[in-house]
């Protein structure tokens, strides 16, 4: 007999999971023929820190590789690092470490791209407060980028704060203006020099006819290809006290000649330290920002039309403009028709490293490509990290840095390129610590921190702290009832969503006890020590550990003991009386080690990267999985791309919506500190999928699957019983509880309308459907294409 059960949302509060799916007890998993996930091992993605904030740096556009090249500049000292900015769909920074000896650190150099020889030519600059340089450097951009100082013929000028353009017709670089003395001596020049680029580079001073511009520096210059000339705008006198608003043209064909342009329209305010590019589609110069007299900074945009009678016009782009600034760089991105602005020095005396784009084709509009990251977490180890799924970010707490132990809190927001923000929680924070453990408490939307090592507790602590995650974060120390575990560090904790508790196991001093911190008690949370049956694992620390949501058990892998290091795997069943059992996976296991692991909910497996034995021996850089359905089996994964290297006490965090494993910290300064191992997410049909459903209750595959928003689930019960039928997403949230109560024996059809328990449409994606009875449960997967109803 088939009936249609009524659908009702339970009164249970929304469970906001951070790292693990919130499931009720289950002892079996039903894998249909289309449910098996296969595919490559994934690929590594590095998220390097962006260039440090800077100004008076050099930048140019590499047309062959569609990227911006940035060199040097000044922050709190002179810089000589080189960076590449990919300008494709998701712009991203990559530090470049060319072969050869690089130029010495310097500010106010210039750089042009030589497309004939695929190289950057960098000229001049000064190691402030020292004198300017006449050096010319080549950065080849082939398979092996290499810095080489060029030996030029002729005596070149000393310059800083000058301009340089590429003259494509005559295959040369043109240099105008600048200062030829250290900052302590005010000077500015108005001479013009040419450096030939073919054969032996040779300097020649040009002697244009006509009245030249007044001596200046910190001006801009562009190449006007239609009229074969250089156009110069603005700048300042020797002392920088008087900015200019004039426009000049230097014809380059035949005998060079200067002429002053007298554009129509209202001109921009006089300025220096601005950026200017040539927009070929509109045949105009585009000017952004700069500084006027005194502390007058600008973030306005102007255009100078170049055809016919030149004319100034103010541009009013849509969107929020960058902050007012000077000494930033600007390049024209020809493939996307936009001005790209990087860095600078703003009106509140702050160095910047934000990245902006101004679209110039169609309706002009500003877009922030990357926010300012003047502040980033210091490189660290011994910290903790969790996924805060509702706010689309990873939250990091504590650890130790080059300057010592810390208690700061940072969030990496999952934009295309993760961006860091330091959180400023209210309340009294925990003391600085490392080797603690942390989980997300999904019911209360907070991070819980337990244990750790630090100056205040050299033998470990048993403190419990809560950091609220919604609104303004706030720290609160918890004082659970009951007898707490002894103080410890290098321990692990996991959240048990069935019983709303935190499980703590292992740590130093070596300890094999299992503790539960119950969170849903009336009043304060309380501690209890569990007494599992079975033969327990040896006491250990720094083991991998997680909650196995399908089988309602805790999984432990590896770790360190007083006698050495381990690669064994154990399960602590949590249904009924907890019980230990050792797993005997098929396949060759990983080498013994310490280190974290994650649970990949989409593939129902343990996965991890790296690990360590001790700080003296080389660390591991390998990737492994332990499949959990049926008989567990070890597999060595070989993801594509370059993996992190030589990490110790890093963290692994699983990001379910993006099916990736995040690796953070644990390295040395100047290393990339945030990585992602991107797992494939496609479902591959495999005939003959194994079905391990229990005989007592049955849940047929959802129909249709994939679904466009209305799905039917057929459940079959051998007798009348209390069952729960609920839908969860891969981020761990309970989307909708469809049934929670008694259901008669036989087959019952339950229909889901594609909405969550708040009546909102569920988004497209993979969902988990779980039918739970008194003694067992069955899980199915559902692909929702679009919720239409």
JSON list of N, CA and C in Angstrom, two decimals, residues 51-59 70-81 83 105-110 125-129 160-161 183 217-218 272-274 290-291 297 324-330 341-354 372 374:
[
{"chain": "A", "resi": 51, "resn": "UNK", "atom": "N", "xyz": [51.98, 41.35, -3.60]},
{"chain": "A", "resi": 51, "resn": "UNK", "atom": "CA", "xyz": [53.16, 42.18, -3.31]},
{"chain": "A", "resi": 51, "resn": "UNK", "atom": "C", "xyz": [52.91, 43.02, -2.07]},
{"chain": "A", "resi": 52, "resn": "UNK", "atom": "N", "xyz": [53.95, 43.29, -1.32]},
{"chain": "A", "resi": 52, "resn": "UNK", "atom": "CA", "xyz": [53.80, 44.16, -0.16]},
{"chain": "A", "resi": 52, "resn": "UNK", "atom": "C", "xyz": [53.37, 45.54, -0.62]},
{"chain": "A", "resi": 53, "resn": "UNK", "atom": "N", "xyz": [52.69, 46.29, 0.24]},
{"chain": "A", "resi": 53, "resn": "UNK", "atom": "CA", "xyz": [52.30, 47.66, -0.14]},
{"chain": "A", "resi": 53, "resn": "UNK", "atom": "C", "xyz": [53.51, 48.46, -0.60]},
{"chain": "A", "resi": 54, "resn": "UNK", "atom": "N", "xyz": [53.32, 49.29, -1.61]},
{"chain": "A", "resi": 54, "resn": "UNK", "atom": "CA", "xyz": [54.46, 50.04, -2.17]},
{"chain": "A", "resi": 54, "resn": "UNK", "atom": "C", "xyz": [53.99, 51.21, -3.02]},
{"chain": "A", "resi": 55, "resn": "UNK", "atom": "N", "xyz": [54.92, 52.09, -3.29]},
{"chain": "A", "resi": 55, "resn": "UNK", "atom": "CA", "xyz": [54.69, 53.20, -4.22]},
{"chain": "A", "resi": 55, "resn": "UNK", "atom": "C", "xyz": [56.01, 53.47, -4.93]},
{"chain": "A", "resi": 56, "resn": "UNK", "atom": "N", "xyz": [55.98, 54.39, -5.91]},
{"chain": "A", "resi": 56, "resn": "UNK", "atom": "CA", "xyz": [57.14, 54.72, -6.77]},
{"chain": "A", "resi": 56, "resn": "UNK", "atom": "C", "xyz": [57.84, 53.46, -7.27]},
{"chain": "A", "resi": 57, "resn": "UNK", "atom": "N", "xyz": [57.06, 52.47, -7.71]},
{"chain": "A", "resi": 57, "resn": "UNK", "atom": "CA", "xyz": [57.59, 51.26, -8.30]},
{"chain": "A", "resi": 57, "resn": "UNK", "atom": "C", "xyz": [57.50, 51.37, -9.82]},
{"chain": "A", "resi": 58, "resn": "UNK", "atom": "N", "xyz": [57.99, 50.37, -10.51]},
{"chain": "A", "resi": 58, "resn": "UNK", "atom": "CA", "xyz": [57.93, 50.34, -11.98]},
{"chain": "A", "resi": 58, "resn": "UNK", "atom": "C", "xyz": [56.97, 49.25, -12.41]},
{"chain": "A", "resi": 59, "resn": "UNK", "atom": "N", "xyz": [56.21, 49.49, -13.48]},
{"chain": "A", "resi": 59, "resn": "UNK", "atom": "CA", "xyz": [55.27, 48.51, -13.99]},
{"chain": "A", "resi": 59, "resn": "UNK", "atom": "C", "xyz": [55.13, 48.66, -15.49]},
{"chain": "A", "resi": 70, "resn": "UNK", "atom": "N", "xyz": [55.72, 43.98, -12.35]},
{"chain": "A", "resi": 70, "resn": "UNK", "atom": "CA", "xyz": [56.00, 45.03, -11.36]},
{"chain": "A", "resi": 70, "resn": "UNK", "atom": "C", "xyz": [57.36, 44.78, -10.75]},
{"chain": "A", "resi": 71, "resn": "UNK", "atom": "N", "xyz": [58.13, 45.85, -10.60]},
{"chain": "A", "resi": 71, "resn": "UNK", "atom": "CA", "xyz": [59.45, 45.73, -9.97]},
{"chain": "A", "resi": 71, "resn": "UNK", "atom": "C", "xyz": [59.66, 46.85, -8.96]},
{"chain": "A", "resi": 72, "resn": "UNK", "atom": "N", "xyz": [60.23, 46.46, -7.80]},
{"chain": "A", "resi": 72, "resn": "UNK", "atom": "CA", "xyz": [60.77, 47.40, -6.84]},
{"chain": "A", "resi": 72, "resn": "UNK", "atom": "C", "xyz": [59.79, 48.38, -6.26]},
{"chain": "A", "resi": 73, "resn": "UNK", "atom": "N", "xyz": [60.29, 49.58, -5.97]},
{"chain": "A", "resi": 73, "resn": "UNK", "atom": "CA", "xyz": [59.50, 50.61, -5.32]},
{"chain": "A", "resi": 73, "resn": "UNK", "atom": "C", "xyz": [59.95, 50.82, -3.89]},
{"chain": "A", "resi": 74, "resn": "UNK", "atom": "N", "xyz": [59.08, 51.40, -3.10]},
{"chain": "A", "resi": 74, "resn": "UNK", "atom": "CA", "xyz": [59.43, 51.76, -1.72]},
{"chain": "A", "resi": 74, "resn": "UNK", "atom": "C", "xyz": [58.24, 51.49, -0.82]},
{"chain": "A", "resi": 75, "resn": "UNK", "atom": "N", "xyz": [58.53, 50.91, 0.35]},
{"chain": "A", "resi": 75, "resn": "UNK", "atom": "CA", "xyz": [57.52, 50.77, 1.41]},
{"chain": "A", "resi": 75, "resn": "UNK", "atom": "C", "xyz": [58.07, 51.48, 2.63]},
{"chain": "A", "resi": 76, "resn": "UNK", "atom": "N", "xyz": [58.64, 50.73, 3.55]},
{"chain": "A", "resi": 76, "resn": "UNK", "atom": "CA", "xyz": [59.43, 51.34, 4.62]},
{"chain": "A", "resi": 76, "resn": "UNK", "atom": "C", "xyz": [60.90, 51.30, 4.29]},
{"chain": "A", "resi": 77, "resn": "UNK", "atom": "N", "xyz": [61.22, 50.64, 3.18]},
{"chain": "A", "resi": 77, "resn": "UNK", "atom": "CA", "xyz": [62.59, 50.58, 2.67]},
{"chain": "A", "resi": 77, "resn": "UNK", "atom": "C", "xyz": [62.51, 50.34, 1.17]},
{"chain": "A", "resi": 78, "resn": "UNK", "atom": "N", "xyz": [63.66, 50.42, 0.52]},
{"chain": "A", "resi": 78, "resn": "UNK", "atom": "CA", "xyz": [63.71, 50.17, -0.91]},
{"chain": "A", "resi": 78, "resn": "UNK", "atom": "C", "xyz": [63.47, 48.69, -1.20]},
{"chain": "A", "resi": 79, "resn": "UNK", "atom": "N", "xyz": [62.84, 48.39, -2.34]},
{"chain": "A", "resi": 79, "resn": "UNK", "atom": "CA", "xyz": [62.47, 47.03, -2.71]},
{"chain": "A", "resi": 79, "resn": "UNK", "atom": "C", "xyz": [63.10, 46.65, -4.03]},
{"chain": "A", "resi": 80, "resn": "UNK", "atom": "N", "xyz": [63.33, 45.34, -4.23]},
{"chain": "A", "resi": 80, "resn": "UNK", "atom": "CA", "xyz": [63.82, 44.87, -5.53]},
{"chain": "A", "resi": 80, "resn": "UNK", "atom": "C", "xyz": [63.19, 43.54, -5.92]},
{"chain": "A", "resi": 81, "resn": "UNK", "atom": "N", "xyz": [61.97, 43.30, -5.44]},
{"chain": "A", "resi": 81, "resn": "UNK", "atom": "CA", "xyz": [61.28, 42.08, -5.83]},
{"chain": "A", "resi": 81, "resn": "UNK", "atom": "C", "xyz": [60.53, 42.28, -7.14]},
{"chain": "A", "resi": 83, "resn": "UNK", "atom": "N", "xyz": [57.20, 40.91, -9.55]},
{"chain": "A", "resi": 83, "resn": "UNK", "atom": "CA", "xyz": [55.90, 40.25, -9.48]},
{"chain": "A", "resi": 83, "resn": "UNK", "atom": "C", "xyz": [55.23, 40.23, -10.84]},
{"chain": "A", "resi": 105, "resn": "UNK", "atom": "N", "xyz": [67.89, 47.06, -4.57]},
{"chain": "A", "resi": 105, "resn": "UNK", "atom": "CA", "xyz": [66.61, 47.71, -4.22]},
{"chain": "A", "resi": 105, "resn": "UNK", "atom": "C", "xyz": [66.63, 49.18, -4.62]},
{"chain": "A", "resi": 106, "resn": "UNK", "atom": "N", "xyz": [65.46, 49.66, -5.11]},
{"chain": "A", "resi": 106, "resn": "UNK", "atom": "CA", "xyz": [65.41, 51.05, -5.57]},
{"chain": "A", "resi": 106, "resn": "UNK", "atom": "C", "xyz": [63.96, 51.53, -5.71]},
{"chain": "A", "resi": 107, "resn": "UNK", "atom": "N", "xyz": [63.83, 52.86, -5.68]},
{"chain": "A", "resi": 107, "resn": "UNK", "atom": "CA", "xyz": [62.55, 53.53, -5.88]},
{"chain": "A", "resi": 107, "resn": "UNK", "atom": "C", "xyz": [62.64, 54.42, -7.10]},
{"chain": "A", "resi": 108, "resn": "UNK", "atom": "N", "xyz": [61.50, 54.74, -7.70]},
{"chain": "A", "resi": 108, "resn": "UNK", "atom": "CA", "xyz": [61.41, 55.64, -8.85]},
{"chain": "A", "resi": 108, "resn": "UNK", "atom": "C", "xyz": [62.15, 55.16, -10.09]},
{"chain": "A", "resi": 109, "resn": "UNK", "atom": "N", "xyz": [62.26, 53.84, -10.34]},
{"chain": "A", "resi": 109, "resn": "UNK", "atom": "CA", "xyz": [62.79, 53.44, -11.64]},
{"chain": "A", "resi": 109, "resn": "UNK", "atom": "C", "xyz": [61.66, 53.47, -12.68]},
{"chain": "A", "resi": 110, "resn": "UNK", "atom": "N", "xyz": [61.98, 53.22, -13.93]},
{"chain": "A", "resi": 110, "resn": "UNK", "atom": "CA", "xyz": [60.97, 53.05, -14.97]},
{"chain": "A", "resi": 110, "resn": "UNK", "atom": "C", "xyz": [61.19, 51.71, -15.66]},
{"chain": "A", "resi": 125, "resn": "UNK", "atom": "N", "xyz": [66.33, 54.94, -11.22]},
{"chain": "A", "resi": 125, "resn": "UNK", "atom": "CA", "xyz": [65.86, 54.76, -9.86]},
{"chain": "A", "resi": 125, "resn": "UNK", "atom": "C", "xyz": [66.94, 55.10, -8.86]},
{"chain": "A", "resi": 126, "resn": "UNK", "atom": "N", "xyz": [66.57, 55.07, -7.58]},
{"chain": "A", "resi": 126, "resn": "UNK", "atom": "CA", "xyz": [67.52, 55.40, -6.53]},
{"chain": "A", "resi": 126, "resn": "UNK", "atom": "C", "xyz": [67.23, 54.56, -5.30]},
{"chain": "A", "resi": 127, "resn": "UNK", "atom": "N", "xyz": [68.29, 54.14, -4.64]},
{"chain": "A", "resi": 127, "resn": "UNK", "atom": "CA", "xyz": [68.15, 53.48, -3.34]},
{"chain": "A", "resi": 127, "resn": "UNK", "atom": "C", "xyz": [68.05, 54.59, -2.30]},
{"chain": "A", "resi": 128, "resn": "UNK", "atom": "N", "xyz": [66.83, 55.05, -2.06]},
{"chain": "A", "resi": 128, "resn": "UNK", "atom": "CA", "xyz": [66.63, 56.21, -1.18]},
{"chain": "A", "resi": 128, "resn": "UNK", "atom": "C", "xyz": [67.20, 55.97, 0.20]},
{"chain": "A", "resi": 129, "resn": "UNK", "atom": "N", "xyz": [67.87, 56.97, 0.78]},
{"chain": "A", "resi": 129, "resn": "UNK", "atom": "CA", "xyz": [68.00, 58.36, 0.33]},
{"chain": "A", "resi": 129, "resn": "UNK", "atom": "C", "xyz": [69.24, 58.61, -0.53]},
{"chain": "A", "resi": 160, "resn": "UNK", "atom": "N", "xyz": [65.95, 59.56, -11.54]},
{"chain": "A", "resi": 160, "resn": "UNK", "atom": "CA", "xyz": [64.86, 59.02, -10.73]},
{"chain": "A", "resi": 160, "resn": "UNK", "atom": "C", "xyz": [63.65, 59.91, -10.95]},
{"chain": "A", "resi": 161, "resn": "UNK", "atom": "N", "xyz": [62.46, 59.37, -10.84]},
{"chain": "A", "resi": 161, "resn": "UNK", "atom": "CA", "xyz": [61.26, 60.16, -11.03]},
{"chain": "A", "resi": 161, "resn": "UNK", "atom": "C", "xyz": [61.06, 60.64, -12.45]},
{"chain": "A", "resi": 183, "resn": "UNK", "atom": "N", "xyz": [67.68, 62.86, -2.91]},
{"chain": "A", "resi": 183, "resn": "UNK", "atom": "CA", "xyz": [66.57, 63.67, -2.39]},
{"chain": "A", "resi": 183, "resn": "UNK", "atom": "C", "xyz": [67.01, 64.86, -1.56]},
{"chain": "A", "resi": 217, "resn": "UNK", "atom": "N", "xyz": [59.75, 66.50, -12.65]},
{"chain": "A", "resi": 217, "resn": "UNK", "atom": "CA", "xyz": [59.82, 65.08, -12.34]},
{"chain": "A", "resi": 217, "resn": "UNK", "atom": "C", "xyz": [58.45, 64.64, -11.81]},
{"chain": "A", "resi": 218, "resn": "UNK", "atom": "N", "xyz": [58.25, 63.34, -11.65]},
{"chain": "A", "resi": 218, "resn": "UNK", "atom": "CA", "xyz": [56.98, 62.77, -11.19]},
{"chain": "A", "resi": 218, "resn": "UNK", "atom": "C", "xyz": [55.82, 63.13, -12.13]},
{"chain": "A", "resi": 272, "resn": "UNK", "atom": "N", "xyz": [51.04, 65.86, -9.66]},
{"chain": "A", "resi": 272, "resn": "UNK", "atom": "CA", "xyz": [52.19, 65.00, -9.94]},
{"chain": "A", "resi": 272, "resn": "UNK", "atom": "C", "xyz": [51.93, 63.65, -9.27]},
{"chain": "A", "resi": 273, "resn": "UNK", "atom": "N", "xyz": [52.72, 62.63, -9.61]},
{"chain": "A", "resi": 273, "resn": "UNK", "atom": "CA", "xyz": [52.56, 61.31, -9.02]},
{"chain": "A", "resi": 273, "resn": "UNK", "atom": "C", "xyz": [51.28, 60.62, -9.45]},
{"chain": "A", "resi": 274, "resn": "UNK", "atom": "N", "xyz": [50.71, 61.00, -10.59]},
{"chain": "A", "resi": 274, "resn": "UNK", "atom": "CA", "xyz": [49.49, 60.40, -11.10]},
{"chain": "A", "resi": 274, "resn": "UNK", "atom": "C", "xyz": [49.85, 59.24, -12.04]},
{"chain": "A", "resi": 290, "resn": "UNK", "atom": "N", "xyz": [46.78, 61.18, -8.28]},
{"chain": "A", "resi": 290, "resn": "UNK", "atom": "CA", "xyz": [47.92, 62.06, -8.15]},
{"chain": "A", "resi": 290, "resn": "UNK", "atom": "C", "xyz": [47.79, 63.00, -6.96]},
{"chain": "A", "resi": 291, "resn": "UNK", "atom": "N", "xyz": [48.73, 63.90, -6.87]},
{"chain": "A", "resi": 291, "resn": "UNK", "atom": "CA", "xyz": [48.79, 64.84, -5.75]},
{"chain": "A", "resi": 291, "resn": "UNK", "atom": "C", "xyz": [48.99, 66.26, -6.27]},
{"chain": "A", "resi": 297, "resn": "UNK", "atom": "N", "xyz": [45.30, 65.41, -2.35]},
{"chain": "A", "resi": 297, "resn": "UNK", "atom": "CA", "xyz": [45.39, 64.16, -3.10]},
{"chain": "A", "resi": 297, "resn": "UNK", "atom": "C", "xyz": [44.13, 64.00, -3.94]},
{"chain": "A", "resi": 324, "resn": "UNK", "atom": "N", "xyz": [42.03, 58.16, -2.71]},
{"chain": "A", "resi": 324, "resn": "UNK", "atom": "CA", "xyz": [42.95, 59.17, -3.25]},
{"chain": "A", "resi": 324, "resn": "UNK", "atom": "C", "xyz": [44.38, 58.72, -3.01]},
{"chain": "A", "resi": 325, "resn": "UNK", "atom": "N", "xyz": [45.25, 58.92, -4.03]},
{"chain": "A", "resi": 325, "resn": "UNK", "atom": "CA", "xyz": [46.61, 58.41, -3.91]},
{"chain": "A", "resi": 325, "resn": "UNK", "atom": "C", "xyz": [47.55, 59.05, -4.91]},
{"chain": "A", "resi": 326, "resn": "UNK", "atom": "N", "xyz": [48.85, 58.86, -4.66]},
{"chain": "A", "resi": 326, "resn": "UNK", "atom": "CA", "xyz": [49.89, 59.29, -5.58]},
{"chain": "A", "resi": 326, "resn": "UNK", "atom": "C", "xyz": [50.92, 58.17, -5.73]},
{"chain": "A", "resi": 327, "resn": "UNK", "atom": "N", "xyz": [51.75, 58.29, -6.76]},
{"chain": "A", "resi": 327, "resn": "UNK", "atom": "CA", "xyz": [52.88, 57.38, -6.98]},
{"chain": "A", "resi": 327, "resn": "UNK", "atom": "C", "xyz": [52.46, 55.93, -7.13]},
{"chain": "A", "resi": 328, "resn": "UNK", "atom": "N", "xyz": [51.25, 55.71, -7.64]},
{"chain": "A", "resi": 328, "resn": "UNK", "atom": "CA", "xyz": [50.79, 54.38, -8.00]},
{"chain": "A", "resi": 328, "resn": "UNK", "atom": "C", "xyz": [51.25, 54.08, -9.42]},
{"chain": "A", "resi": 329, "resn": "UNK", "atom": "N", "xyz": [50.96, 52.89, -9.89]},
{"chain": "A", "resi": 329, "resn": "UNK", "atom": "CA", "xyz": [51.24, 52.56, -11.29]},
{"chain": "A", "resi": 329, "resn": "UNK", "atom": "C", "xyz": [49.93, 52.33, -12.02]},
{"chain": "A", "resi": 330, "resn": "UNK", "atom": "N", "xyz": [49.97, 52.56, -13.31]},
{"chain": "A", "resi": 330, "resn": "UNK", "atom": "CA", "xyz": [48.80, 52.31, -14.15]},
{"chain": "A", "resi": 330, "resn": "UNK", "atom": "C", "xyz": [49.25, 51.77, -15.49]},
{"chain": "A", "resi": 341, "resn": "UNK", "atom": "N", "xyz": [45.18, 49.79, -12.06]},
{"chain": "A", "resi": 341, "resn": "UNK", "atom": "CA", "xyz": [45.92, 50.61, -11.11]},
{"chain": "A", "resi": 341, "resn": "UNK", "atom": "C", "xyz": [46.38, 49.74, -9.94]},
{"chain": "A", "resi": 342, "resn": "UNK", "atom": "N", "xyz": [47.64, 49.87, -9.58]},
{"chain": "A", "resi": 342, "resn": "UNK", "atom": "CA", "xyz": [48.19, 49.10, -8.46]},
{"chain": "A", "resi": 342, "resn": "UNK", "atom": "C", "xyz": [48.95, 50.01, -7.50]},
{"chain": "A", "resi": 343, "resn": "UNK", "atom": "N", "xyz": [48.69, 49.80, -6.19]},
{"chain": "A", "resi": 343, "resn": "UNK", "atom": "CA", "xyz": [49.51, 50.39, -5.14]},
{"chain": "A", "resi": 343, "resn": "UNK", "atom": "C", "xyz": [49.37, 51.89, -5.03]},
{"chain": "A", "resi": 344, "resn": "UNK", "atom": "N", "xyz": [50.44, 52.51, -4.53]},
{"chain": "A", "resi": 344, "resn": "UNK", "atom": "CA", "xyz": [50.47, 53.94, -4.33]},
{"chain": "A", "resi": 344, "resn": "UNK", "atom": "C", "xyz": [50.58, 54.32, -2.87]},
{"chain": "A", "resi": 345, "resn": "UNK", "atom": "N", "xyz": [50.46, 55.61, -2.64]},
{"chain": "A", "resi": 345, "resn": "UNK", "atom": "CA", "xyz": [50.62, 56.21, -1.31]},
{"chain": "A", "resi": 345, "resn": "UNK", "atom": "C", "xyz": [49.44, 57.14, -1.14]},
{"chain": "A", "resi": 346, "resn": "UNK", "atom": "N", "xyz": [48.57, 56.88, -0.14]},
{"chain": "A", "resi": 346, "resn": "UNK", "atom": "CA", "xyz": [47.33, 57.63, -0.12]},
{"chain": "A", "resi": 346, "resn": "UNK", "atom": "C", "xyz": [47.38, 58.80, 0.84]},
{"chain": "A", "resi": 347, "resn": "UNK", "atom": "N", "xyz": [46.27, 59.50, 0.89]},
{"chain": "A", "resi": 347, "resn": "UNK", "atom": "CA", "xyz": [46.22, 60.78, 1.59]},
{"chain": "A", "resi": 347, "resn": "UNK", "atom": "C", "xyz": [46.33, 60.64, 3.10]},
{"chain": "A", "resi": 348, "resn": "UNK", "atom": "N", "xyz": [46.20, 59.42, 3.63]},
{"chain": "A", "resi": 348, "resn": "UNK", "atom": "CA", "xyz": [46.42, 59.23, 5.07]},
{"chain": "A", "resi": 348, "resn": "UNK", "atom": "C", "xyz": [47.78, 58.60, 5.31]},
{"chain": "A", "resi": 349, "resn": "UNK", "atom": "N", "xyz": [48.67, 58.78, 4.36]},
{"chain": "A", "resi": 349, "resn": "UNK", "atom": "CA", "xyz": [50.06, 58.31, 4.48]},
{"chain": "A", "resi": 349, "resn": "UNK", "atom": "C", "xyz": [50.15, 56.80, 4.62]},
{"chain": "A", "resi": 350, "resn": "UNK", "atom": "N", "xyz": [49.29, 56.09, 3.91]},
{"chain": "A", "resi": 350, "resn": "UNK", "atom": "CA", "xyz": [49.29, 54.64, 3.94]},
{"chain": "A", "resi": 350, "resn": "UNK", "atom": "C", "xyz": [49.76, 54.10, 2.61]},
{"chain": "A", "resi": 351, "resn": "UNK", "atom": "N", "xyz": [50.72, 53.18, 2.65]},
{"chain": "A", "resi": 351, "resn": "UNK", "atom": "CA", "xyz": [51.13, 52.48, 1.44]},
{"chain": "A", "resi": 351, "resn": "UNK", "atom": "C", "xyz": [50.04, 51.48, 1.08]},
{"chain": "A", "resi": 352, "resn": "UNK", "atom": "N", "xyz": [49.81, 51.31, -0.21]},
{"chain": "A", "resi": 352, "resn": "UNK", "atom": "CA", "xyz": [48.72, 50.46, -0.66]},
{"chain": "A", "resi": 352, "resn": "UNK", "atom": "C", "xyz": [49.24, 49.30, -1.48]},
{"chain": "A", "resi": 353, "resn": "UNK", "atom": "N", "xyz": [48.48, 48.19, -1.49]},
{"chain": "A", "resi": 353, "resn": "UNK", "atom": "CA", "xyz": [48.74, 47.13, -2.45]},
{"chain": "A", "resi": 353, "resn": "UNK", "atom": "C", "xyz": [47.44, 46.60, -3.03]},
{"chain": "A", "resi": 354, "resn": "UNK", "atom": "N", "xyz": [46.40, 47.46, -3.07]},
{"chain": "A", "resi": 354, "resn": "UNK", "atom": "CA", "xyz": [45.15, 47.07, -3.69]},
{"chain": "A", "resi": 354, "resn": "UNK", "atom": "C", "xyz": [45.26, 47.19, -5.21]},
{"chain": "A", "resi": 372, "resn": "UNK", "atom": "N", "xyz": [42.90, 45.93, -0.58]},
{"chain": "A", "resi": 372, "resn": "UNK", "atom": "CA", "xyz": [44.19, 46.18, 0.05]},
{"chain": "A", "resi": 372, "resn": "UNK", "atom": "C", "xyz": [44.46, 45.12, 1.12]},
{"chain": "A", "resi": 374, "resn": "UNK", "atom": "N", "xyz": [47.29, 45.30, 3.18]},
{"chain": "A", "resi": 374, "resn": "UNK", "atom": "CA", "xyz": [48.46, 45.81, 3.89]},
{"chain": "A", "resi": 374, "resn": "UNK", "atom": "C", "xyz": [48.73, 44.96, 5.12]}
]
